[in-house]
Short mmCIF file of C-alpha atoms in Angstrom, two decimals:
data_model
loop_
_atom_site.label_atom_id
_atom_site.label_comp_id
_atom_site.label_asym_id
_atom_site.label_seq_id
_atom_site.Cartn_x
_atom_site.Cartn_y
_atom_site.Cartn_z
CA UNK A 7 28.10 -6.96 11.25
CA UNK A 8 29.23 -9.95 12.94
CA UNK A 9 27.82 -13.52 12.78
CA UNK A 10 27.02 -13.33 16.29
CA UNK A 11 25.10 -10.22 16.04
CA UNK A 12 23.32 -12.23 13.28
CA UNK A 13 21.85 -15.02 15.10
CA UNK A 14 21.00 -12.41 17.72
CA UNK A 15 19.08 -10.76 16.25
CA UNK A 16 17.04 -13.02 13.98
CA UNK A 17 16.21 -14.76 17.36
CA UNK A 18 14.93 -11.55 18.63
CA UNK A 19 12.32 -10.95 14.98
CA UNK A 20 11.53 -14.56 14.98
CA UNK A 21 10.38 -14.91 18.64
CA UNK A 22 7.94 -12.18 18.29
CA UNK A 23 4.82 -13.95 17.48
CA UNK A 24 1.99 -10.86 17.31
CA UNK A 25 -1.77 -12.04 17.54
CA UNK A 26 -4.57 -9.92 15.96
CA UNK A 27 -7.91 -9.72 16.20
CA UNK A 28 -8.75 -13.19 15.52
CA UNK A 29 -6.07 -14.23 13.85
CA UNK A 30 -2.10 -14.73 14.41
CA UNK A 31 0.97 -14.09 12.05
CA UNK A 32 4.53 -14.21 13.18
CA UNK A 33 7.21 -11.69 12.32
CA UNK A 34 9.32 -14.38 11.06
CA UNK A 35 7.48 -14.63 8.06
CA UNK A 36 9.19 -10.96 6.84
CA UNK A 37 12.14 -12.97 5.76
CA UNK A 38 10.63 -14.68 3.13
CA UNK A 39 10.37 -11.41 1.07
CA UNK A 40 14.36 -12.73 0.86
CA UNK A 41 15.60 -13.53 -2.30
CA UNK A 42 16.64 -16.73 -1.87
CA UNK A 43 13.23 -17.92 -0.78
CA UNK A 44 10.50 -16.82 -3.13
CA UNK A 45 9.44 -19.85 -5.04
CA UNK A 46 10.53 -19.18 -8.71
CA UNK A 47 8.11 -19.61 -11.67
CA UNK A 48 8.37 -20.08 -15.13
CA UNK A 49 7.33 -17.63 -17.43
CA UNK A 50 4.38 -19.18 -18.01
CA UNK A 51 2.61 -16.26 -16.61
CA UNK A 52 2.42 -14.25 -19.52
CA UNK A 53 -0.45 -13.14 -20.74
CA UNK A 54 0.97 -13.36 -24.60
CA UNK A 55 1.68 -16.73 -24.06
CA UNK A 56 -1.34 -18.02 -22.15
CA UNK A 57 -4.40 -15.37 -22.97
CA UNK A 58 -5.38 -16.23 -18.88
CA UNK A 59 -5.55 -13.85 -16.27
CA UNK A 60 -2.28 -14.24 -14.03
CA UNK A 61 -2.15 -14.73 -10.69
CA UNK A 62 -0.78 -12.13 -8.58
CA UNK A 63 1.23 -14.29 -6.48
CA UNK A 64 2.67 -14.71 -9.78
CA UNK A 65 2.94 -12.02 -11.32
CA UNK A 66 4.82 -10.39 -8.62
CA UNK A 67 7.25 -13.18 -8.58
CA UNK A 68 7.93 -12.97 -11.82
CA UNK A 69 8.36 -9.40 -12.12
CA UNK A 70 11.17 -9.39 -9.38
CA UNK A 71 13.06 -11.88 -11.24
CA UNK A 72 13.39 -9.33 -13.75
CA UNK A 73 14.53 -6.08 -11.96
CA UNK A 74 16.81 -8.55 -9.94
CA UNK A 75 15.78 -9.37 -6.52
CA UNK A 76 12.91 -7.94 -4.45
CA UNK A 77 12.55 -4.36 -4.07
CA UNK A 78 10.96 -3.97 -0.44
CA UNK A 79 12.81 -2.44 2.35
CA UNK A 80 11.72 -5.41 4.38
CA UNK A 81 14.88 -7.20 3.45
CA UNK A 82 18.00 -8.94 5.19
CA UNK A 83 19.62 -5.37 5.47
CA UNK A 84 16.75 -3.99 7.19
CA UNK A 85 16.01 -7.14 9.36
CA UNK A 86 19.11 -7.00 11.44
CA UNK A 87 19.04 -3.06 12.15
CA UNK A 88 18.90 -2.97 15.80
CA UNK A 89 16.41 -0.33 15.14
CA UNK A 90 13.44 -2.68 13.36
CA UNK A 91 14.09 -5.73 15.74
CA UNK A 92 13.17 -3.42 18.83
CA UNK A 93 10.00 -2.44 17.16
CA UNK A 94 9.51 -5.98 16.92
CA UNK A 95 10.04 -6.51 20.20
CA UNK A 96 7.81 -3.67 21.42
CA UNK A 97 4.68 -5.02 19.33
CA UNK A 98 4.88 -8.52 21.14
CA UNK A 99 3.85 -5.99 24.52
CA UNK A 100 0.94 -5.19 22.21
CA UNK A 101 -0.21 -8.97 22.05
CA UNK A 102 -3.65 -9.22 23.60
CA UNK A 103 -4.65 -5.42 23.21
CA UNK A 104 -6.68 -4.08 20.60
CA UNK A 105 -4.59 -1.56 19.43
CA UNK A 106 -4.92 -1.09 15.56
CA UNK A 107 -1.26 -1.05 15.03
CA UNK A 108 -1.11 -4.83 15.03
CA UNK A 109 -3.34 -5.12 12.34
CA UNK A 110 -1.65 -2.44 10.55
CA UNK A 111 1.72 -4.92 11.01
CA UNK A 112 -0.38 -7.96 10.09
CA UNK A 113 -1.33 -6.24 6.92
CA UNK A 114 2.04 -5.19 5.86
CA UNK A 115 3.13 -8.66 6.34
CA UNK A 116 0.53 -10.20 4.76
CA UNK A 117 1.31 -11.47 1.21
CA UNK A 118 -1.99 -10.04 -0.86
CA UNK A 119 -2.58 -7.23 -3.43
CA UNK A 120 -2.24 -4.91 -0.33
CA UNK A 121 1.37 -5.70 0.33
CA UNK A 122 3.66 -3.09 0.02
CA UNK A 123 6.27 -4.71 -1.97
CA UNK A 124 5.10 -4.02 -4.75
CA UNK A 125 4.73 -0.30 -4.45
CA UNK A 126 8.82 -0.47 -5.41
CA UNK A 127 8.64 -3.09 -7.67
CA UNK A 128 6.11 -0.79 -10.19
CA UNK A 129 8.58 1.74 -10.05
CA UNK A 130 11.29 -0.57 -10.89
CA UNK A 131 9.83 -1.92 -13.71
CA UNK A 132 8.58 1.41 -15.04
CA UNK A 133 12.01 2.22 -14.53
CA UNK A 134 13.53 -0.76 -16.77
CA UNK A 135 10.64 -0.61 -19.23
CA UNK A 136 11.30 3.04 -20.28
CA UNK A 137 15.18 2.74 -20.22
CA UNK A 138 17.41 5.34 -19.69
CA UNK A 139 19.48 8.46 -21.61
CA UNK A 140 22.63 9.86 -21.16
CA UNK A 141 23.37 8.33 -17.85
CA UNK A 142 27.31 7.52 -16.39
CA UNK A 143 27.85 4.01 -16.97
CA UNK A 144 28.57 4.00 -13.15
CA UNK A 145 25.11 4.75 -12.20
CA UNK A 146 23.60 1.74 -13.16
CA UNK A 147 22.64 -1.38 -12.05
CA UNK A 148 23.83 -3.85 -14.70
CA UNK A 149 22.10 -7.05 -13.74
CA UNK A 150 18.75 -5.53 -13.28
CA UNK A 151 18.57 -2.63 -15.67
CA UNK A 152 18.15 0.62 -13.25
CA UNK A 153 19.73 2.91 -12.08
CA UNK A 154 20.84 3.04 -8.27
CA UNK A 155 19.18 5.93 -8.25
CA UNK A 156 16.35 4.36 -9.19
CA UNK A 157 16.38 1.67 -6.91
CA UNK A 158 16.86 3.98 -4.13
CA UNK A 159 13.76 5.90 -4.82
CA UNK A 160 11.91 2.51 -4.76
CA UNK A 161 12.77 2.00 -1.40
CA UNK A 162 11.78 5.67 -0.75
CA UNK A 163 8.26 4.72 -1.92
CA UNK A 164 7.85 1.90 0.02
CA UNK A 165 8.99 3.72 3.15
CA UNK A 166 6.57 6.85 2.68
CA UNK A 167 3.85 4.54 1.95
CA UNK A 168 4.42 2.59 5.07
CA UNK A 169 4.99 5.09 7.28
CA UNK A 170 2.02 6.55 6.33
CA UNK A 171 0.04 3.33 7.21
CA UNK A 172 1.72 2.97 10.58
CA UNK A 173 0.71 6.55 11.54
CA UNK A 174 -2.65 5.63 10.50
CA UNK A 175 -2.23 3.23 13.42
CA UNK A 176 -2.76 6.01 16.25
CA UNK A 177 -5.66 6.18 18.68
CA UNK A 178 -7.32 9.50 19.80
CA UNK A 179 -7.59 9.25 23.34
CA UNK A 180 -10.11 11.29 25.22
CA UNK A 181 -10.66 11.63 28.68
CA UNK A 182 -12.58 8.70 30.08
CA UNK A 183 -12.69 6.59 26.97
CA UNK A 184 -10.89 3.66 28.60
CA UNK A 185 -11.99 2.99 32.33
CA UNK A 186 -9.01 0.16 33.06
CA UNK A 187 -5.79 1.54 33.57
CA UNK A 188 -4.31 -1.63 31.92
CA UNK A 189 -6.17 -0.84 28.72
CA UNK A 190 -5.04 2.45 28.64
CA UNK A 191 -1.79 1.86 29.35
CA UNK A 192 -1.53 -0.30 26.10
CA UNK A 193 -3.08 2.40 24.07
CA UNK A 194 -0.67 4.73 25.12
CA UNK A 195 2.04 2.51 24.38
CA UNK A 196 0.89 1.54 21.70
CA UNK A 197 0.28 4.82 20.06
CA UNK A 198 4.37 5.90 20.79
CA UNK A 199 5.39 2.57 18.83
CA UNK A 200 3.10 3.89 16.09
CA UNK A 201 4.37 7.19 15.82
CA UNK A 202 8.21 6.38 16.45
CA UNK A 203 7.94 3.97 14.19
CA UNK A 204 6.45 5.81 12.00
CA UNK A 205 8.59 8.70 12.02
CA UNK A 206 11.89 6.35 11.95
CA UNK A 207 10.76 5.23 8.75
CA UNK A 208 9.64 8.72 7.14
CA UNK A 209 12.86 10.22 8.71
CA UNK A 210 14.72 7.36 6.76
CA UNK A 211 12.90 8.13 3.57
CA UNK A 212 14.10 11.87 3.60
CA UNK A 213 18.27 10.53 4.40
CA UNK A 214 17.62 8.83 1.11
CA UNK A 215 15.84 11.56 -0.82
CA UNK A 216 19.05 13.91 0.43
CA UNK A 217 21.80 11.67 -1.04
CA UNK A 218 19.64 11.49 -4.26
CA UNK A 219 21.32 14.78 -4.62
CA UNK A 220 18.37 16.16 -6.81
CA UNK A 221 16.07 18.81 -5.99
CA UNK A 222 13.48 18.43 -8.34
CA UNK A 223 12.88 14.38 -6.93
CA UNK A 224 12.90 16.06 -3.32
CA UNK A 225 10.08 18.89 -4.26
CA UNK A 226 8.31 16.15 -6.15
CA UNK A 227 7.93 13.54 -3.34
CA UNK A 228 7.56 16.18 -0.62
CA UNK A 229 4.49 17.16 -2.29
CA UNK A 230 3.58 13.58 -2.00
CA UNK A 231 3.74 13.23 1.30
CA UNK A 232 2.11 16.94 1.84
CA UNK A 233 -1.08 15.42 -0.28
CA UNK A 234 -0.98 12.28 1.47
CA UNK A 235 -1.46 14.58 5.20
CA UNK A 236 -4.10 16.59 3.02
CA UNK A 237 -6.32 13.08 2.47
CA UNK A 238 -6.54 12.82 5.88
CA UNK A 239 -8.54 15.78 6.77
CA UNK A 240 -11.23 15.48 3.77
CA UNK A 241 -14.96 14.80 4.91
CA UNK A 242 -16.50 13.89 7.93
CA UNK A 243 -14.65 11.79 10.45
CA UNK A 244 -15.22 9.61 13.54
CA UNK A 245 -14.08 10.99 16.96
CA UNK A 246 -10.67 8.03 15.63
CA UNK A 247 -10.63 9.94 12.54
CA UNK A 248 -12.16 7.40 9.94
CA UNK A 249 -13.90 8.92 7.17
CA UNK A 250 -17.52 9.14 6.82
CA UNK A 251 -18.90 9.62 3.68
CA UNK A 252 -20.67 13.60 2.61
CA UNK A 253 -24.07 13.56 1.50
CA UNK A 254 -24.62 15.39 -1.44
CA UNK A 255 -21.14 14.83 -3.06
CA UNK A 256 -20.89 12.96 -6.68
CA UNK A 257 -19.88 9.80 -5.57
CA UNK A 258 -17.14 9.41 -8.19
CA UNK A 259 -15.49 13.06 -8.09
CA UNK A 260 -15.50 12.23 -3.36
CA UNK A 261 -13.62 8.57 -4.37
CA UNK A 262 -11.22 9.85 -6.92
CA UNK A 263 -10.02 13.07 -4.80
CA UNK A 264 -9.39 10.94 -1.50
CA UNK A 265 -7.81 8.04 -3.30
CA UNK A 266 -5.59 10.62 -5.33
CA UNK A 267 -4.79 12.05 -2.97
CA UNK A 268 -3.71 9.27 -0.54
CA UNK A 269 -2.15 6.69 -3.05
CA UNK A 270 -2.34 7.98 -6.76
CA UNK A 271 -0.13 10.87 -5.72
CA UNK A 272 2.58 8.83 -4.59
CA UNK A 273 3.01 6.38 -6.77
CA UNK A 274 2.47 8.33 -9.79
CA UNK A 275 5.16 11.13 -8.53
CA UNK A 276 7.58 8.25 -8.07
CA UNK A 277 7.29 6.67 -11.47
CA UNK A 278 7.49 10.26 -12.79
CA UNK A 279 10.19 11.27 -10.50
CA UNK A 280 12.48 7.68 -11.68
CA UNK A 281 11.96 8.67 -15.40
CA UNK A 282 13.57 11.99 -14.42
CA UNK A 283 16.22 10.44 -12.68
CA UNK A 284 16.78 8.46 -15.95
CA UNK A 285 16.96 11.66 -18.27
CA UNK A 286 13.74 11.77 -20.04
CA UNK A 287 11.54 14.43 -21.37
CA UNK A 288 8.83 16.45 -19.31
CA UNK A 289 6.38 14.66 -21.55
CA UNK A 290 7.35 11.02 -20.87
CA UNK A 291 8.16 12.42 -17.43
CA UNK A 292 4.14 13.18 -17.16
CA UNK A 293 3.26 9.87 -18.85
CA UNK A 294 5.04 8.12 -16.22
CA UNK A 295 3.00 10.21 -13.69
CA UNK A 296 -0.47 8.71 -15.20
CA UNK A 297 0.19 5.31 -15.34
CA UNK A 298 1.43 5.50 -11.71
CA UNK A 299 -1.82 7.24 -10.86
CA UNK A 300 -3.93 5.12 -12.73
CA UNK A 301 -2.19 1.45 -11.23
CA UNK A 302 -3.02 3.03 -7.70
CA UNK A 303 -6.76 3.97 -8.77
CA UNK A 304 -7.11 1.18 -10.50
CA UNK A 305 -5.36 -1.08 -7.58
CA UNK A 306 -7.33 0.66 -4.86
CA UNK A 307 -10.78 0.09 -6.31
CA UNK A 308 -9.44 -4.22 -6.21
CA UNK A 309 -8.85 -4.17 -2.78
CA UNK A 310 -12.08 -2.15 -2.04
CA UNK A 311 -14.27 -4.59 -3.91
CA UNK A 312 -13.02 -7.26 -1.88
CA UNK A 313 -15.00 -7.59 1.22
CA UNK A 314 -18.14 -7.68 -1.24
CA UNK A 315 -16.85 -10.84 -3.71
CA UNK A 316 -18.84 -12.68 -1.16
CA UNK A 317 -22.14 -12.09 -0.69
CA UNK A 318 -22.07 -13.71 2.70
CA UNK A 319 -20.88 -11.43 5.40
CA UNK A 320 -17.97 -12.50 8.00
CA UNK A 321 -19.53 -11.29 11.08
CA UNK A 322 -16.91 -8.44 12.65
CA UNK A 323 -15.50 -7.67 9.71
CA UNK A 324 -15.11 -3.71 8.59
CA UNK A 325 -14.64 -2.37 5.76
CA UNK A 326 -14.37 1.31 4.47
CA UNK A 327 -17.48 3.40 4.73
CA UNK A 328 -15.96 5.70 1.82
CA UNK A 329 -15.14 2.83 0.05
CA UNK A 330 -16.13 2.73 -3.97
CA UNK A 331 -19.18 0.49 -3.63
CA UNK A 332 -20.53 2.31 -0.57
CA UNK A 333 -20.34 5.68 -2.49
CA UNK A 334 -21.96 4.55 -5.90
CA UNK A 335 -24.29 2.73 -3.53
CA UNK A 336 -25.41 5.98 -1.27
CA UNK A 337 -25.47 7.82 -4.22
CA UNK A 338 -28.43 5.96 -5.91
CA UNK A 339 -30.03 4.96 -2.44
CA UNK A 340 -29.39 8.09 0.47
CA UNK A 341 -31.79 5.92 2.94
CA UNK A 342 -28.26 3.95 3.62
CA UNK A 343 -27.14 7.25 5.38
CA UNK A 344 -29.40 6.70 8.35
CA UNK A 345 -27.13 3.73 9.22
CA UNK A 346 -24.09 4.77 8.35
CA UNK A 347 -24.79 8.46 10.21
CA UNK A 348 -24.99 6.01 13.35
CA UNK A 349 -20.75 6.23 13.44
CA UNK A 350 -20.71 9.82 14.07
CA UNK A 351 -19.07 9.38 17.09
CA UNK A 352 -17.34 5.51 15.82
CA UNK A 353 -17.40 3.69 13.01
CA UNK A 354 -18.10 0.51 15.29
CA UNK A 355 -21.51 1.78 16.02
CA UNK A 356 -22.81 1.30 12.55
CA UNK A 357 -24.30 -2.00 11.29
CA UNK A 358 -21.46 -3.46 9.02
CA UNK A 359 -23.70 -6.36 8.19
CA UNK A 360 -26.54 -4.71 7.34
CA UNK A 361 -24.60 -2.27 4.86
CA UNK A 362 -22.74 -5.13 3.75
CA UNK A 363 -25.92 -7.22 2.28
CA UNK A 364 -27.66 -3.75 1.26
CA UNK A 365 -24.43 -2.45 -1.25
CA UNK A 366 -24.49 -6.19 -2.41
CA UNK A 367 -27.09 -6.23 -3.77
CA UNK A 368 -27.37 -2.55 -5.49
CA UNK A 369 -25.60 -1.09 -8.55
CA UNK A 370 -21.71 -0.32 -6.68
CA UNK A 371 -20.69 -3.70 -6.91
CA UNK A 372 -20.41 -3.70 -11.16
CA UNK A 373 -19.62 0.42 -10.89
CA UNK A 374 -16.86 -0.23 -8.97
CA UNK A 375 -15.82 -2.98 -11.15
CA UNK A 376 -16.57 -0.56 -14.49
CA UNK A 377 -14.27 2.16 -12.02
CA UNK A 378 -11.10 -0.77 -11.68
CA UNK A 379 -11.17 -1.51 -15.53
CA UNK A 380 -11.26 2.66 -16.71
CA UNK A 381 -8.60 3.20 -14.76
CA UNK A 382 -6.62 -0.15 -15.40
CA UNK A 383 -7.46 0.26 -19.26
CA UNK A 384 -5.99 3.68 -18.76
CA UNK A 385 -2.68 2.71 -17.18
CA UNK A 386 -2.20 0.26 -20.12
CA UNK A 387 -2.88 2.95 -23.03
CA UNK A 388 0.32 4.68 -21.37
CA UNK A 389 2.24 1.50 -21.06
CA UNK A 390 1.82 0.62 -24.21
CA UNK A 391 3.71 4.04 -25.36
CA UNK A 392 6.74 2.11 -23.93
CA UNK A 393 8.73 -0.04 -26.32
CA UNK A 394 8.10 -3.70 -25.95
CA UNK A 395 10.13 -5.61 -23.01
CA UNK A 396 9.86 -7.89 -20.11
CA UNK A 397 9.52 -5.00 -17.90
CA UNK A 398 6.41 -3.82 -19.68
CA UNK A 399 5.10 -7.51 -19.99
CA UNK A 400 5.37 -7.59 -16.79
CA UNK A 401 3.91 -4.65 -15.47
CA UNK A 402 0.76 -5.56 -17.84
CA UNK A 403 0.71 -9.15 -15.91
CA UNK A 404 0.00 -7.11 -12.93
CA UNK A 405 -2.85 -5.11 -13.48
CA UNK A 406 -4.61 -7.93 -15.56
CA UNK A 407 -4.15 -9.85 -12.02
CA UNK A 408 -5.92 -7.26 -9.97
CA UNK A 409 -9.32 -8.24 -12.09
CA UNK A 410 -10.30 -9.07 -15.33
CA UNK A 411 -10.64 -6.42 -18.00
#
């Protein structure tokens, strides 16, 4: 690639400055996932050395430092593909629209627990902290520990999972729902950005699965993807496809199958599938497989208890009607299903600030927090089956940082 092509295109990813609801980010911001600019931290992180909770700024930082450099996709390689900058270019048209797939970008950018960096950075360091067997010194990566094989499938990871979001992104569209041609011109558009973009980056993840040359990591990560399309057809849904919760349903057994389903799957076949790709038994194999479904468990039931820390409400702010609190909540108290029956036909309809101060003050608040530490405490029993390293230190920085156990 020349130097010219370069400048070219970083001119064309930093100009694109996309505005959501409220709010502005600018694309430019992606290349600070670089390297060269993530502020570096001492060690002084770790929980063995400090008994505090981390912070997962942190935590993350540190963790990269020891697999080698970060792990997303959203790196210098991927920045100058002619292919990403015209997506960037395409979502400035979106500026000024509603469409949801600039807050899908937003929150892919964002630098929180919900980034997706660090989807490939868990299976890195579950990678590094179970080691390797009987692998061609030519397969691995000296300076970080892995395999390239490995490192590959991280990216894989990270591209399913995003792709996944980014399809989440499209709009149903029925006849007279928008009345201004304008509007529904930028729906329209907006919904083939989604779905190219979408199925550029799935379509990316299976070139990389195929030079894996293994069958068994293919069938294993198909499957993900397959229960990943199965999560979104569980329950009742909005005419836009956003679940509504089912009466009647143990609130616990509804939360765990969806969230399995749509996260656990994933990132528990992936750290089984690099412990394969490493030469390791069927049982530490299936150990790998838990702790990746219990981190996604444990990380989804974080970010769900989020818009509740406060107990002030930020007025036109969602949040997920099947989320943990609102379960354990309707399932002690099934008068909260007259409002939340109101978003039959949208989710907009119901009263998010009404449900908001109701759950807050009932019993899914500390459930959901009793939910994150099961399934945290869980992911550490199998980490700690690993032999002691940076990579496992590490990985138990992280989950202490999404909440205190």
């Amino acid at each position: 690639m020349s130097l010219n092509h370069f400048f070219r295109v970083s001119r064309r990813i930093s100009s694109c400055i996309v505005i959501g609801e409220n709010s502005a980010f600018n694309l430019q911001n992606v290349a600070i996932l670089g390297k060269y600019s993530r502020l570096q931290i001492s060690s002084s992180c770790t929980l063995s050395a400090t008994n505090q909770r981390p912070d997962w700024n942190r935590a993350v930082s540190e963790a990269e430092k020891i697999v080698g450099y970060p792990t997303s996709f959203l790196s210098l390689r991927w920045l100058l593909s002619d292919e990403i900058a015209n997506v960037a270019l395409h979502l400035r048209k979106l500026v000024g629209s509603n469409h949801p797939l600039l807050k899908t970008a937003k929150s892919l950018i964002y630098n929180g627990r919900n980034n997706m960096q660090a989807w490939g950075l868990i299976v890195l360091l579950i990678s590094k902290a179970a080691g390797h067997r009987n692998v061609d010194d030519m397969e691995e990566d000296k300076a970080a520990g892995v395999l390239y094989s490995q490192r590959a499938l991280a990216e894989v990871t990270e591209m399913i999972r995003t792709s996944h979001l980014v399809h989440k992104g499209l709009v149903n569209i029925y006849e007279g729902q928008y009345q201004e041609p304008s509007v529904l011109n930028d729906m329209a558009f907006g919904n083939k950005i989604a779905l190219l973009s979408g199925d550029y980056l799935l379509c990316t993840s299976c070139a990389e699965l195929a030079a894996l040359r293994n069958n068994d990591i293919v069938d294993l990560m198909s499957s993900a993807v397959r229960d990943q399309a199965v999560s979104e057809f569980l329950g009742k849904r909005d005419k836009q496809n956003n679940p509504l919760p089912t009466c009647g349903k143990s609130a616990l057994a509804d939360w765990t199958t969806r969230n399995v389903l749509s996260a656990g799957s994933l990132l528990g076949k992936s750290c089984q599938g690099t412990l394969k790709l490493a030469g390791h038994t069927n049982q530490v194999q299936e150990q790998g497989y838990k702790f990746g479904k219990h981190l996604a468990l444990a990380w989804q039931a974080c970010l769900e208890l989020e818009p509740f820390i406060s107990s002030k409400y930020i007025p036109g702010s969602v949040f997920s009607l099947t989320s943990a609190p609102v379960l354990f909540h309707l399932e002690r108290d099934p008068s909260l299903y007259t409002e939340i029956e109101k978003g039959l036909d949208t989710i907009h309809a119901v009263d998010y600030q009404k449900v908001h101060e109701i759950v807050s003050k009932g019993p899914g608040i500390e459930l959901t927090k009793e939910l994150q530490r099961e399934h945290s405490q869980k992911a550490l029993e199998v980490l700690n089956s690993f032999q002691d390293s940076d990579a496992r230190t590490a990985l138990s920085n992280i989950i202490f940082a999404m909440g205190e156990l």
